[in-house]
C-alpha cells in the first residue's frame, strides 16, 4: 500500500503512522524526521536546513525531492510506504507523481484551536522519536521516555512563533494539495479529533484491515 498522510502540523500524522506502520508492515517515511536526523547528525544537509526547520519554513523543493527519491529506492519501500509530510507543495506532488503510483492520500482534518493545543503540549524522545503529549498522552514517569528513560524534549518548531508560521505555510503551500489529489480521486478524509486508537480505527475502515 502506497500512502500519503496529508494534513496540518500537529494533526497526528506521526502518531497514527506509528500505529499503521506496525499494522500494515510498511515503512513510515517522515520527511520532518529525516531532516531532524540530519540535523542531529550534523551532516552538511542538516546544517543547511536547521534554521529553516527552526523557523517553520519549508526546505526548498529540490533538496526535499532528492531526499525522498533516495529513500523510496531503498528495498523496504518497494511494496509500500507511508509518506508523512511529503509532498507539501504542488511541485513536490508533481515530482512524486513521476516516481510512484499512489493508492490513497489520507487527509487528517482538525480545527486550528486543537492543533495549537497539540503542538504546544508535544514532547518527543530525542533517541527513539516517540511522540508524547503533556496531557493527552503523557509518559509513565514525568519528563522521561517510557522505554529509554531519556529526558523528553520540545521540538524547536513547537515554540509559539514557529507554530504560527507553520500554520500559515500549511495554508498557503500545502492546503492546495487536497484539491490536487481530489481531482485524481485519491483523497480520503479522516476526522483527526478523537483519540489515536479511534482515529486509527477510522483509517482501517477506509484502507481495509
Ligand atoms: P514535520 O515533522 O512533518 O512537521 P509537521 O507537518 O509540522 O507535523 P508535525 O510532526 O508537527 O505533526 P503531526 O501531524 O505528525 O502530529 P503528531 O503525531 O506529532 O516537518 C517539520 C519541518 O520539516 C517542516 O516545518 C519543514 O521545515 C520541514 N519539512 C518536512 N517535510 C517537508 C517537505 N515535504 N517540504 C519541505 N520542508 C519539509 O501529534 C502532535 C501532538 O498531538 C503530539 O503531542 C501527540 O501526542 C498529540 N496527538 C496526536 N494525535 C492525537 C489524538 N488523536 N488525540 C490527542 N492528541 C493527539
Ligand atoms: Mg510529525
Coordinates of N, CA and C and ligand atoms in Angstrom, one line a residue:
X1 N 0.8 -1.2 0.0 CA 0.0 0.0 0.0 C 0.9 1.3 0.0
X2 N 0.6 2.1 -0.9 CA 1.4 3.4 -1.1 C 0.6 4.6 -0.7
X3 N 0.9 5.1 0.5 CA 0.1 6.1 1.1 C 0.8 7.4 1.3
X4 N 0.0 8.5 1.2 CA 0.5 9.8 1.7 C -0.4 10.3 2.8
X5 N 0.2 10.7 3.9 CA -0.5 11.3 5.0 C -0.4 12.8 4.9
X6 N -1.6 13.5 4.7 CA -1.6 14.9 4.4 C -2.4 15.5 5.6
X7 N -2.1 16.8 5.9 CA -2.8 17.4 7.0 C -2.0 18.4 7.7
X8 N -2.6 19.3 8.4 CA -1.8 20.4 9.1 C -0.8 19.8 10.1
X9 N 0.2 20.7 10.5 CA 1.1 20.3 11.5 C 0.3 20.0 12.8
X10 N 0.7 18.9 13.5 CA 0.0 18.6 14.8 C -1.3 17.9 14.6
X11 N -1.7 17.5 13.4 CA -2.9 16.8 13.3 C -2.9 15.3 13.8
X12 N -1.6 14.8 14.0 CA -1.5 13.4 14.5 C -1.0 12.5 13.4
X13 N -0.4 13.0 12.3 CA 0.1 12.2 11.2 C 1.2 11.2 11.8
X14 N 2.1 11.7 12.5 CA 3.2 10.9 13.0 C 2.7 9.8 14.0
X15 N 1.8 10.2 14.9 CA 1.2 9.3 15.9 C 0.5 8.2 15.2
X16 N -0.4 8.5 14.2 CA -1.1 7.4 13.6 C -0.2 6.6 12.7
X17 N 0.8 7.2 12.0 CA 1.7 6.5 11.2 C 2.4 5.4 12.0
X18 N 2.7 5.7 13.3 CA 3.5 4.8 14.1 C 2.6 3.5 14.3
X19 N 1.3 3.7 14.4 CA 0.3 2.6 14.6 C 0.2 1.8 13.3
X20 N 0.0 2.6 12.2 CA -0.2 2.0 10.9 C 1.0 1.2 10.4
X21 N 2.2 1.7 10.7 CA 3.4 1.0 10.3 C 3.5 -0.4 10.8
X22 N 3.1 -0.5 12.1 CA 3.1 -1.9 12.7 C 2.1 -2.7 12.1
X23 N 0.9 -2.2 11.9 CA -0.3 -2.9 11.5 C -0.1 -3.4 10.0
X24 N 0.3 -2.5 9.2 CA 0.4 -2.8 7.7 C 1.8 -3.3 7.3
X25 N 2.7 -3.2 8.2 CA 4.1 -3.6 8.0 C 4.7 -2.9 6.7
X26 N 4.6 -1.6 6.8 CA 5.2 -0.8 5.7 C 6.0 0.3 6.4
X27 N 7.1 0.8 5.8 CA 7.9 1.8 6.5 C 7.1 3.2 6.6
X28 N 7.4 3.8 7.6 CA 6.9 5.2 7.9 C 8.0 6.2 7.5
X29 N 7.8 6.9 6.4 CA 8.8 7.8 5.9 C 8.3 9.3 6.2
X30 N 8.9 9.9 7.2 CA 8.5 11.2 7.6 C 9.7 12.2 7.2
X31 N 9.4 13.1 6.3 CA 10.5 14.0 5.8 C 11.0 14.9 7.0
X32 N 10.0 15.2 7.9 CA 10.5 16.0 9.0 C 11.5 15.2 9.9
X33 N 11.2 13.9 10.1 CA 12.1 13.0 10.9 C 13.4 12.9 10.2
X34 N 13.4 12.7 8.8 CA 14.6 12.6 8.1 C 15.5 13.9 8.2
X35 N 14.9 15.0 8.1 CA 15.6 16.3 8.3 C 16.2 16.4 9.7
X36 N 15.3 16.0 10.7 CA 15.8 16.1 12.1 C 17.0 15.2 12.4
X37 N 17.0 14.0 11.7 CA 18.1 13.1 11.9 C 19.4 13.7 11.3
X38 N 19.2 14.4 10.2 CA 20.4 15.0 9.6 C 20.9 16.1 10.5
X39 N 20.0 16.9 11.1 CA 20.4 18.0 12.0 C 21.1 17.4 13.2
X40 N 20.6 16.3 13.8 CA 21.2 15.7 14.9 C 22.6 15.1 14.6
X41 N 22.7 14.6 13.4 CA 24.0 14.0 13.0 C 25.0 15.0 12.4
X42 N 24.6 16.3 12.4 CA 25.5 17.4 12.0 C 26.0 17.1 10.5
X43 N 25.1 16.6 9.7 CA 25.5 16.3 8.3 C 25.5 17.7 7.5
X44 N 26.1 17.8 6.3 CA 26.0 19.0 5.6 C 24.5 19.4 5.3
X45 N 23.7 18.4 5.0 CA 22.3 18.7 4.8 C 21.7 19.2 6.1
X46 N 22.0 18.6 7.2 CA 21.5 19.0 8.5 C 21.8 20.5 8.7
X47 N 23.1 20.9 8.5 CA 23.5 22.3 8.7 C 22.7 23.2 7.8
X48 N 22.5 22.8 6.6 CA 21.8 23.6 5.6 C 20.3 23.9 6.0
X49 N 19.7 22.9 6.6 CA 18.2 23.0 6.9 C 17.8 23.4 8.3
X50 N 18.8 23.4 9.2 CA 18.5 23.6 10.6 C 17.7 24.8 10.9
X51 N 18.1 26.0 10.3 CA 17.5 27.2 10.6 C 16.1 27.2 10.0
X52 N 16.0 26.6 8.8 CA 14.7 26.6 8.1 C 13.6 25.8 9.0
X53 N 14.0 24.7 9.5 CA 13.1 23.9 10.3 C 12.7 24.7 11.6
X54 N 13.7 25.4 12.2 CA 13.5 26.1 13.4 C 12.5 27.2 13.2
X55 N 12.5 27.8 12.0 CA 11.5 28.9 11.8 C 10.1 28.3 11.4
X56 N 10.1 27.1 10.9 CA 8.9 26.5 10.4 C 8.6 26.8 9.0
X57 N 9.7 27.2 8.2 CA 9.5 27.4 6.8 C 9.8 26.0 6.1
X58 N 9.5 26.0 4.8 CA 9.7 24.7 4.0 C 11.1 24.7 3.5
X59 N 11.7 23.5 3.5 CA 13.0 23.3 2.9 C 12.8 23.4 1.4
X60 N 13.7 23.9 0.6 CA 13.5 24.0 -0.9 C 13.1 22.7 -1.5
X61 N 12.3 22.7 -2.5 CA 11.7 21.5 -3.2 C 12.8 20.6 -3.7
X62 N 13.8 21.2 -4.3 CA 14.8 20.3 -5.0 C 15.5 19.4 -3.9
X63 N 15.9 20.0 -2.8 CA 16.5 19.2 -1.7 C 15.6 18.1 -1.2
X64 N 14.4 18.5 -0.9 CA 13.4 17.6 -0.3 C 13.1 16.4 -1.3
X65 N 12.9 16.8 -2.5 CA 12.5 15.7 -3.5 C 13.7 14.7 -3.7
X66 N 14.9 15.2 -3.7 CA 16.0 14.3 -3.9 C 16.2 13.4 -2.6
X67 N 15.9 13.9 -1.4 CA 16.0 13.1 -0.2 C 14.9 12.0 -0.3
X68 N 13.7 12.3 -0.7 CA 12.6 11.3 -0.8 C 12.9 10.3 -1.9
X69 N 13.4 10.8 -3.0 CA 13.7 9.9 -4.1 C 14.7 8.8 -3.7
X70 N 15.7 9.2 -3.0 CA 16.7 8.3 -2.4 C 16.1 7.3 -1.5
X71 N 15.3 7.8 -0.6 CA 14.6 6.9 0.4 C 13.7 5.9 -0.2
X72 N 13.0 6.4 -1.2 CA 12.0 5.4 -1.9 C 12.7 4.3 -2.7
X73 N 14.0 4.5 -3.0 CA 14.7 3.5 -3.7 C 15.2 2.4 -2.8
X74 N 15.1 2.6 -1.5 CA 15.5 1.5 -0.5 C 14.6 0.3 -0.6
X75 N 15.1 -0.8 -0.3 CA 14.4 -2.1 -0.6 C 13.1 -2.1 0.2
X76 N 13.1 -1.6 1.4 CA 11.9 -1.8 2.3 C 10.7 -1.0 1.8
X77 N 10.9 0.0 0.9 CA 9.8 0.8 0.4 C 9.2 0.3 -0.9
X78 N 9.8 -0.8 -1.4 CA 9.3 -1.2 -2.8 C 7.8 -1.6 -2.8
X79 N 7.4 -2.3 -1.8 CA 6.0 -2.8 -1.9 C 5.0 -1.9 -1.2
X80 N 5.5 -0.8 -0.5 CA 4.6 0.1 0.1 C 5.2 1.0 1.1
X81 N 4.5 2.1 1.5 CA 5.1 3.0 2.5 C 4.0 4.0 2.9
X82 N 4.3 4.7 4.0 CA 3.5 5.8 4.4 C 4.4 7.1 4.3
X83 N 4.1 8.0 3.4 CA 4.8 9.2 3.3 C 4.1 10.2 4.2
X84 N 4.8 10.7 5.2 CA 4.2 11.6 6.2 C 4.9 12.9 6.1
X85 N 4.2 13.9 5.6 CA 4.8 15.3 5.5 C 5.4 15.5 4.1
X86 N 5.1 14.7 3.2 CA 5.6 14.8 1.8 C 4.5 14.2 0.9
X87 N 4.1 14.9 -0.1 CA 4.5 16.2 -0.6 C 3.9 17.3 0.2
X88 N 4.5 18.5 0.1 CA 3.9 19.7 0.8 C 3.7 20.9 -0.1
X89 N 4.1 20.7 -1.4 CA 3.9 21.7 -2.4 C 3.5 21.0 -3.7
X90 N 2.9 21.8 -4.6 CA 2.4 21.2 -5.9 C 3.7 20.7 -6.6
X91 N 4.8 21.4 -6.6 CA 6.0 20.9 -7.3 C 6.5 19.6 -6.7
X92 N 6.4 19.4 -5.4 CA 6.8 18.1 -4.8 C 5.8 17.0 -5.3
X93 N 4.5 17.3 -5.3 CA 3.5 16.4 -5.7 C 3.7 15.9 -7.2
X94 N 4.0 16.9 -8.0 CA 4.3 16.6 -9.4 C 5.6 15.7 -9.5
X95 N 6.6 15.9 -8.7 CA 7.8 15.1 -8.7 C 7.4 13.7 -8.2
X96 N 6.6 13.6 -7.2 CA 6.3 12.3 -6.7 C 5.5 11.4 -7.7
X97 N 4.6 12.2 -8.4 CA 3.9 11.6 -9.5 C 4.7 10.8 -10.5
X98 N 5.9 11.4 -10.7 CA 6.9 10.7 -11.7 C 7.6 9.5 -11.1
X99 N 7.5 9.4 -9.7 CA 8.3 8.3 -9.0 C 7.4 7.1 -8.8
X100 N 6.2 7.3 -8.3 CA 5.3 6.2 -7.9 C 3.9 6.4 -8.2
X101 N 3.1 5.3 -8.2 CA 1.6 5.5 -8.3 C 1.0 5.3 -6.9
X102 N 0.4 6.3 -6.4 CA -0.2 6.2 -5.0 C -1.5 5.4 -5.0
X103 N -1.8 4.8 -3.8 CA -3.1 4.1 -3.6 C -4.1 5.1 -3.0
X104 N -3.6 5.8 -2.0 CA -4.5 6.7 -1.3 C -3.8 7.9 -0.7
X105 N -4.5 9.0 -0.5 CA -4.0 10.2 0.2 C -4.9 10.4 1.4
X106 N -4.4 10.2 2.6 CA -5.2 10.3 3.8 C -5.1 11.8 4.3
X107 N -6.2 12.5 4.3 CA -6.2 13.9 4.7 C -6.8 14.0 6.2
X108 N -5.9 14.3 7.1 CA -6.2 14.4 8.5 C -6.9 15.8 8.7
X109 N -8.1 15.8 9.2 CA -8.8 17.1 9.4 C -9.0 17.4 10.9
X110 N -8.5 18.7 11.2 CA -8.6 19.1 12.6 C -8.6 20.6 12.7
X111 N -9.4 21.1 13.7 CA -9.5 22.6 14.0 C -8.2 23.2 14.5
X112 N -8.0 24.4 14.1 CA -6.8 25.1 14.4 C -6.6 25.2 15.9
X113 N -7.7 25.4 16.7 CA -7.5 25.5 18.2 C -6.9 24.3 18.8
X114 N -7.4 23.1 18.3 CA -6.9 21.8 18.8 C -5.5 21.6 18.3
X115 N -5.2 22.0 17.1 CA -3.8 21.8 16.6 C -2.8 22.6 17.5
X116 N -3.2 23.8 17.8 CA -2.3 24.6 18.7 C -2.0 23.9 20.0
X117 N -3.1 23.4 20.6 CA -3.0 22.7 21.9 C -2.1 21.5 21.8
X118 N -2.3 20.8 20.7 CA -1.5 19.5 20.5 C 0.0 19.9 20.3
X119 N 0.3 20.9 19.5 CA 1.7 21.2 19.2 C 2.4 21.8 20.5
X120 N 1.6 22.7 21.2 CA 2.3 23.3 22.4 C 2.6 22.3 23.5
X121 N 1.8 21.2 23.5 CA 2.0 20.2 24.6 C 2.8 19.0 24.2
X122 N 3.3 19.0 22.9 CA 4.0 17.8 22.4 C 5.4 17.8 23.1
X123 N 5.8 16.6 23.4 CA 7.2 16.3 23.8 C 7.6 15.0 23.1
X124 N 8.9 14.9 22.7 CA 9.4 13.8 22.0 C 10.7 13.2 22.6
X125 N 10.9 11.9 22.4 CA 12.1 11.3 22.9 C 13.2 11.6 21.8
X126 N 14.3 12.2 22.3 CA 15.3 12.5 21.3 C 16.0 11.3 20.7
X127 N 15.9 10.1 21.3 CA 16.6 8.9 20.8 C 15.7 8.1 19.9
X128 N 14.5 7.8 20.3 CA 13.6 7.0 19.5 C 12.6 7.8 18.7
X129 N 12.4 9.0 19.0 CA 11.4 9.8 18.2 C 10.0 9.6 18.7
X130 N 9.8 8.8 19.7 CA 8.4 8.5 20.2 C 7.8 9.8 20.6
X131 N 6.5 9.9 20.2 CA 5.7 11.2 20.4 C 4.8 11.1 21.7
X132 N 4.9 12.1 22.5 CA 4.1 12.2 23.7 C 3.3 13.5 23.7
X133 N 2.4 13.7 24.7 CA 1.7 15.0 24.9 C 1.6 15.1 26.4
X134 N 1.8 16.4 26.9 CA 1.8 16.6 28.3 C 0.5 16.1 29.0
X135 N -0.6 16.3 28.3 CA -1.9 15.9 28.9 C -2.6 14.8 28.2
X136 N -2.5 14.8 26.8 CA -3.2 13.8 26.1 C -2.6 12.4 26.1
X137 N -1.2 12.4 26.2 CA -0.5 11.1 26.1 C 0.8 11.3 26.9
X138 N 0.7 11.4 28.2 CA 1.9 11.6 29.0 C 2.7 10.4 29.2
X139 N 4.0 10.5 29.4 CA 4.9 9.3 29.7 C 4.5 8.8 31.1
X140 N 4.9 7.5 31.3 CA 4.6 6.9 32.6 C 5.2 7.7 33.8
X141 N 6.5 8.1 33.6 CA 7.2 9.0 34.6 C 7.4 10.3 33.9
X142 N 7.0 11.4 34.7 CA 7.0 12.7 34.2 C 8.4 13.1 33.5
X143 N 8.3 13.5 32.2 CA 9.5 14.1 31.6 C 10.5 13.1 31.0
X144 N 10.3 11.8 31.1 CA 11.2 10.9 30.5 C 10.5 9.8 29.7
X145 N 11.3 9.3 28.7 CA 10.7 8.3 27.8 C 10.5 7.0 28.5
X146 N 9.4 6.3 28.1 CA 8.9 5.1 28.8 C 10.0 4.0 28.7
X147 N 10.6 3.9 27.5 CA 11.5 2.8 27.2 C 12.9 3.1 27.6
X148 N 13.4 4.2 27.1 CA 14.9 4.5 27.2 C 15.2 5.3 28.5
X149 N 14.2 5.9 29.1 CA 14.5 6.8 30.3 C 15.1 8.1 29.9
X150 N 15.3 8.4 28.6 CA 15.9 9.7 28.2 C 14.9 10.8 28.5
X151 N 15.5 12.0 28.9 CA 14.6 13.2 29.1 C 14.0 13.6 27.8
X152 N 12.7 13.8 27.9 CA 11.9 14.2 26.7 C 12.3 15.7 26.4
X153 N 12.2 16.0 25.1 CA 12.5 17.4 24.7 C 11.3 18.0 23.9
X154 N 11.3 19.3 23.8 CA 10.3 20.0 23.0 C 11.0 20.4 21.7
X155 N 10.3 20.1 20.5 CA 10.9 20.5 19.2 C 11.0 22.0 19.1
X156 N 12.1 22.5 18.5 CA 12.3 23.9 18.3 C 11.1 24.6 17.6
X157 N 10.5 23.8 16.7 CA 9.4 24.5 15.9 C 8.0 24.3 16.6
X158 N 8.0 23.9 17.9 CA 6.8 23.9 18.7 C 6.8 25.1 19.6
X159 N 7.7 26.1 19.4 CA 7.5 27.4 20.1 C 6.4 28.2 19.4
X160 N 5.8 29.1 20.1 CA 4.6 29.8 19.6 C 4.8 30.4 18.2
X161 N 5.9 31.2 18.0 CA 6.1 31.9 16.8 C 6.2 30.9 15.6
X162 N 7.0 29.8 15.8 CA 7.2 28.8 14.8 C 5.9 28.1 14.5
X163 N 5.1 27.8 15.5 CA 3.8 27.2 15.3 C 2.9 28.0 14.4
X164 N 2.9 29.3 14.7 CA 2.1 30.3 13.9 C 2.5 30.3 12.4
X165 N 3.8 30.3 12.2 CA 4.4 30.4 10.9 C 4.0 29.1 10.1
X166 N 4.2 27.9 10.8 CA 3.9 26.6 10.2 C 2.5 26.5 9.7
X167 N 1.5 27.1 10.5 CA 0.1 27.0 10.1 C -0.1 27.9 8.9
X168 N 0.6 29.0 8.8 CA 0.4 29.9 7.6 C 1.0 29.2 6.4
X169 N 2.2 28.6 6.6 CA 2.9 27.9 5.5 C 2.0 26.8 5.0
X170 N 1.4 26.1 5.9 CA 0.5 25.0 5.6 C -0.7 25.5 4.7
X171 N -1.3 26.6 5.1 CA -2.5 27.1 4.4 C -2.1 27.5 3.0
X172 N -1.0 28.2 2.9 CA -0.6 28.8 1.6 C 0.0 27.7 0.7
X173 N 0.8 26.8 1.2 CA 1.6 25.9 0.2 C 1.0 24.5 0.2
X174 N 0.5 24.0 1.3 CA 0.1 22.5 1.3 C -1.4 22.3 1.2
X175 N -2.2 23.2 1.8 CA -3.6 23.0 1.7 C -4.1 22.8 0.2
X176 N -3.5 23.5 -0.8 CA -4.0 23.3 -2.2 C -3.8 21.8 -2.7
X177 N -3.0 21.1 -2.0 CA -2.7 19.7 -2.4 C -4.0 18.8 -2.2
X178 N -4.9 19.2 -1.3 CA -6.1 18.4 -1.1 C -6.9 18.4 -2.4
X179 N -7.0 19.6 -3.0 CA -7.8 19.7 -4.2 C -7.0 18.9 -5.4
X180 N -5.7 19.1 -5.4 CA -4.8 18.5 -6.4 C -5.1 17.0 -6.4
X181 N -5.1 16.3 -5.2 CA -5.4 14.9 -5.1 C -6.8 14.5 -5.2
X182 N -7.7 15.5 -4.9 CA -9.2 15.2 -5.0 C -9.5 15.0 -6.5
X183 N -8.9 15.8 -7.3 CA -9.2 15.7 -8.7 C -8.7 14.4 -9.3
X184 N -7.8 13.8 -8.6 CA -7.3 12.4 -9.0 C -8.0 11.3 -8.3
X185 N -9.1 11.7 -7.5 CA -9.9 10.7 -6.7 C -9.0 9.9 -5.8
X186 N -8.0 10.5 -5.1 CA -7.2 9.7 -4.2 C -7.5 10.0 -2.7
X187 N -8.2 11.1 -2.5 CA -8.3 11.6 -1.1 C -9.4 10.9 -0.3
X188 N -9.0 10.5 1.0 CA -9.9 10.0 2.0 C -9.7 11.0 3.2
X189 N -10.8 11.6 3.6 CA -10.8 12.5 4.8 C -11.0 11.7 6.1
X190 N -10.1 12.0 7.1 CA -10.2 11.4 8.4 C -10.4 12.5 9.4
X191 N -11.4 12.3 10.3 CA -11.6 13.2 11.4 C -10.5 12.9 12.4
X192 N -9.5 13.8 12.6 CA -8.4 13.6 13.5 C -8.6 14.0 14.9
X193 N -9.9 14.4 15.3 CA -10.1 14.9 16.6 C -10.3 13.8 17.7
X194 N -10.8 12.6 17.4 CA -10.9 11.6 18.5 C -9.5 11.1 19.0
X195 N -9.5 10.1 19.9 CA -8.3 9.6 20.5 C -7.5 8.9 19.4
X196 N -6.2 8.7 19.5 CA -5.4 8.0 18.5 C -6.0 6.6 18.1
X197 N -6.4 5.7 19.1 CA -7.0 4.4 18.6 C -8.3 4.6 17.8
X198 N -9.0 5.6 18.1 CA -10.3 5.9 17.3 C -9.9 6.4 15.9
X199 N -8.9 7.3 15.8 CA -8.5 7.8 14.5 C -8.0 6.6 13.7
X200 N -7.2 5.7 14.4 CA -6.6 4.6 13.6 C -7.7 3.7 13.2
X201 N -8.8 3.5 14.0 CA -9.9 2.6 13.6 C -10.5 3.2 12.3
X202 N -10.7 4.5 12.2 CA -11.3 5.0 11.0 C -10.4 4.9 9.8
X203 N -9.1 4.9 10.1 CA -8.1 4.7 9.0 C -8.3 3.2 8.5
X204 N -8.4 2.3 9.4 CA -8.6 0.9 9.0 C -9.9 0.7 8.2
X205 N -10.9 1.5 8.5 CA -12.2 1.4 7.8 C -11.9 1.8 6.3
X206 N -11.2 2.9 6.1 CA -11.0 3.4 4.7 C -10.0 2.6 4.0
X207 N -9.0 2.0 4.7 CA -7.9 1.3 4.0 C -8.2 -0.2 3.9
X208 N -9.0 -0.7 4.8 CA -9.2 -2.2 4.9 C -8.2 -2.7 5.9
X209 N -8.5 -3.9 6.5 CA -7.6 -4.5 7.5 C -6.4 -5.0 7.0
Ligands
LIG1 P1 7.1 17.6 10.2 O1 8.0 16.9 11.1 O2 6.5 16.9 9.1 O3 6.1 18.5 11.0 P2 4.5 18.9 10.7 O4 3.9 18.6 9.4 O5 4.5 20.3 11.1 O6 3.8 17.9 11.5 P3 4.0 17.5 13.0 O7 5.1 16.5 13.1 O8 4.2 18.8 13.8 O9 2.6 17.0 13.4 P4 2.0 15.5 13.2 O10 0.8 15.7 12.4 O11 3.0 14.5 12.9 O12 1.4 15.3 14.7 P5 2.0 14.3 15.9 O13 1.6 12.9 15.6 O14 3.4 14.7 16.3 O15 8.0 18.8 9.5 C1 8.9 19.6 10.2 C2 9.6 20.6 9.3 O16 10.4 19.9 8.4 C3 8.7 21.5 8.4 O17 8.2 22.6 9.1 C4 9.7 21.8 7.3 O18 10.6 22.8 7.8 C5 10.5 20.5 7.1 N1 9.8 19.7 6.1 C6 9.2 18.5 6.4 N2 8.7 17.9 5.2 C7 8.9 18.9 4.3 C8 8.6 18.9 2.9 N3 7.9 17.9 2.3 N4 9.0 20.0 2.2 C9 9.7 21.0 2.8 N5 10.0 21.0 4.1 C10 9.6 20.0 4.8 O19 1.0 14.8 17.1 C11 1.1 16.2 17.6 C12 0.8 16.1 19.1 O20 -0.6 15.8 19.3 C13 1.6 15.1 19.9 O21 1.8 15.6 21.2 C14 0.6 13.9 20.1 O22 0.9 13.1 21.2 C15 -0.7 14.6 20.1 N6 -1.8 13.8 19.4 C16 -1.6 13.1 18.2 N7 -2.8 12.5 17.9 C17 -3.7 12.8 18.9 C18 -5.0 12.5 19.1 N8 -5.7 11.7 18.3 N9 -5.6 12.9 20.3 C19 -4.9 13.7 21.2 N10 -3.6 14.0 21.0 C20 -3.0 13.6 19.9
LIG2 MG1 5.1 14.5 12.5

